[in-house]
C-alpha positions as YAML, in Angstrom:
chain: A
units: angstrom
residues:
- id: 1
  name: MET
  ca: [13.13, 8.49, -7.64]
- id: 2
  name: ASP
  ca: [10.94, 11.13, -9.22]
- id: 3
  name: VAL
  ca: [11.61, 13.32, -12.22]
- id: 4
  name: ARG
  ca: [9.23, 15.65, -13.94]
- id: 5
  name: GLY
  ca: [6.94, 13.43, -15.98]
- id: 6
  name: GLY
  ca: [7.89, 10.07, -14.48]
- id: 7
  name: GLY
  ca: [9.19, 8.05, -11.59]
- id: 8
  name: ALA
  ca: [10.61, 4.67, -10.54]
- id: 9
  name: CYS
  ca: [10.64, 2.66, -7.35]
- id: 10
  name: ALA
  ca: [12.75, -0.36, -6.33]
- id: 11
  name: ARG
  ca: [12.93, -2.43, -3.17]
- id: 12
  name: ASP
  ca: [15.24, -5.11, -1.79]
- id: 13
  name: VAL
  ca: [13.65, -8.54, -1.51]
- id: 14
  name: ARG
  ca: [16.31, -11.07, -0.53]
- id: 15
  name: GLY
  ca: [19.68, -9.46, -0.95]
- id: 16
  name: VAL
  ca: [20.45, -10.82, -4.41]
- id: 17
  name: ARG
  ca: [17.04, -10.23, -6.00]
- id: 18
  name: LEU
  ca: [15.68, -6.71, -6.13]
- id: 19
  name: VAL
  ca: [12.28, -5.74, -7.46]
- id: 20
  name: LEU
  ca: [11.66, -2.73, -9.65]
- id: 21
  name: GLN
  ca: [8.09, -1.90, -8.70]
- id: 22
  name: LYS
  ca: [7.16, 0.46, -11.49]
- id: 23
  name: ILE
  ca: [8.39, 2.97, -13.99]
- id: 24
  name: TYR
  ca: [5.79, 5.56, -14.89]
- id: 25
  name: VAL
  ca: [6.23, 8.10, -17.66]
- id: 26
  name: LEU
  ca: [3.48, 10.53, -18.53]
- id: 27
  name: PRO
  ca: [2.34, 10.18, -22.14]
- id: 28
  name: ARG
  ca: [3.70, 13.57, -23.19]
- id: 29
  name: PHE
  ca: [7.18, 12.48, -22.02]
- id: 30
  name: GLN
  ca: [7.12, 9.06, -23.71]
- id: 31
  name: GLY
  ca: [9.35, 8.47, -26.70]
- id: 32
  name: ILE
  ca: [12.01, 11.01, -25.70]
- id: 33
  name: GLY
  ca: [14.20, 8.79, -23.52]
- id: 34
  name: ALA
  ca: [12.63, 9.49, -20.12]
- id: 35
  name: GLY
  ca: [11.87, 5.82, -19.43]
- id: 36
  name: GLU
  ca: [15.36, 4.77, -20.47]
- id: 37
  name: PHE
  ca: [16.83, 7.45, -18.20]
- id: 38
  name: LEU
  ca: [14.78, 6.21, -15.23]
- id: 39
  name: PHE
  ca: [15.61, 2.56, -15.94]
- id: 40
  name: ARG
  ca: [19.35, 3.15, -16.29]
- id: 41
  name: HIS
  ca: [19.35, 5.34, -13.19]
- id: 42
  name: ALA
  ca: [17.62, 2.56, -11.22]
- id: 43
  name: VAL
  ca: [20.27, 0.06, -12.38]
- id: 44
  name: GLU
  ca: [23.10, 2.43, -11.42]
- id: 45
  name: TYR
  ca: [21.51, 3.04, -8.03]
- id: 46
  name: ILE
  ca: [21.30, -0.70, -7.41]
- id: 47
  name: ARG
  ca: [24.98, -1.07, -8.35]
- id: 48
  name: SER
  ca: [25.88, 1.71, -5.91]
- id: 49
  name: VAL
  ca: [24.07, 0.17, -2.93]
- id: 50
  name: HIS
  ca: [24.60, -3.49, -3.82]
- id: 51
  name: PRO
  ca: [28.00, -3.91, -5.49]
- id: 52
  name: ALA
  ca: [27.79, -7.73, -5.55]
- id: 53
  name: PRO
  ca: [26.06, -9.43, -8.49]
- id: 54
  name: CYS
  ca: [22.28, -9.45, -8.15]
- id: 55
  name: ARG
  ca: [19.12, -9.67, -10.21]
- id: 56
  name: MET
  ca: [16.53, -6.97, -10.71]
- id: 57
  name: GLU
  ca: [13.05, -8.32, -11.39]
- id: 58
  name: LEU
  ca: [9.72, -6.78, -12.27]
- id: 59
  name: ASN
  ca: [6.25, -7.89, -13.20]
- id: 60
  name: VAL
  ca: [4.72, -6.58, -16.41]
- id: 61
  name: ASN
  ca: [1.32, -7.48, -17.76]
- id: 62
  name: ARG
  ca: [1.58, -9.81, -20.73]
- id: 63
  name: ASN
  ca: [-0.46, -7.36, -22.85]
- id: 64
  name: ASN
  ca: [1.37, -4.19, -21.79]
- id: 65
  name: ARG
  ca: [3.34, -2.45, -24.52]
- id: 66
  name: ALA
  ca: [6.00, -1.67, -21.88]
- id: 67
  name: LEU
  ca: [7.06, -5.32, -22.28]
- id: 68
  name: HIS
  ca: [9.02, -4.36, -25.41]
- id: 69
  name: PHE
  ca: [10.61, -1.42, -23.60]
- id: 70
  name: TYR
  ca: [11.93, -3.71, -20.84]
- id: 71
  name: GLU
  ca: [13.25, -6.18, -23.42]
- id: 72
  name: ARG
  ca: [15.10, -3.32, -25.15]
- id: 73
  name: MET
  ca: [16.62, -2.45, -21.78]
- id: 74
  name: GLY
  ca: [18.07, -5.98, -21.59]
- id: 75
  name: MET
  ca: [15.48, -7.70, -19.42]
- id: 76
  name: ARG
  ca: [14.33, -11.20, -20.27]
- id: 77
  name: LYS
  ca: [11.22, -13.17, -19.48]
- id: 78
  name: LEU
  ca: [11.93, -15.52, -16.58]
- id: 79
  name: ARG
  ca: [8.47, -16.98, -15.98]
- id: 80
  name: GLU
  ca: [4.75, -16.22, -16.08]
- id: 81
  name: GLY
  ca: [2.49, -15.53, -13.14]
- id: 82
  name: ASP
  ca: [-1.26, -15.14, -12.73]
- id: 83
  name: PHE
  ca: [-1.96, -13.16, -9.57]
- id: 84
  name: PRO
  ca: [-5.47, -12.80, -8.13]
- id: 85
  name: ILE
  ca: [-6.47, -9.19, -7.51]
- id: 86
  name: GLY
  ca: [-10.02, -9.80, -6.28]
- id: 87
  name: ASP
  ca: [-13.51, -10.50, -7.54]
- id: 88
  name: GLY
  ca: [-12.23, -13.26, -9.83]
- id: 89
  name: TYR
  ca: [-9.82, -10.96, -11.70]
- id: 90
  name: TYR
  ca: [-6.15, -11.78, -12.26]
- id: 91
  name: MET
  ca: [-3.03, -9.91, -13.27]
- id: 92
  name: ASN
  ca: [-1.49, -12.00, -16.04]
- id: 93
  name: ASP
  ca: [2.16, -11.04, -15.88]
- id: 94
  name: TYR
  ca: [5.57, -11.94, -17.14]
- id: 95
  name: ILE
  ca: [8.19, -11.84, -14.41]
- id: 96
  name: MET
  ca: [11.21, -10.32, -16.10]
- id: 97
  name: GLY
  ca: [14.78, -10.18, -14.90]
- id: 98
  name: LEU
  ca: [18.06, -8.40, -15.50]
- id: 99
  name: ASP
  ca: [21.29, -9.76, -14.03]
- id: 100
  name: ILE
  ca: [23.32, -6.86, -12.69]
- id: 101
  name: LYS
  ca: [27.07, -7.36, -12.34]
...
């Protein structure tokens, strides 16, 4: 889904676990509710296409300030993951989840 100043993308993984790939909000649109709008819209979309209980997950870098945003949206840290991205570099993420009923 795209809106002026931001966007979100989700994909089905295994039927009961869906992955929110990213939410991007341009800096000039941050702090005015755009991210919350995109997040809540993604959750409502998931409910509309998958009415049974499921879990939405996403990876967020452990040093990313968006971590606090996702916690405010009700997500919780499920586990940590260190994912190689090449040349000896790793993405050091929290895998976060939100149970959707």
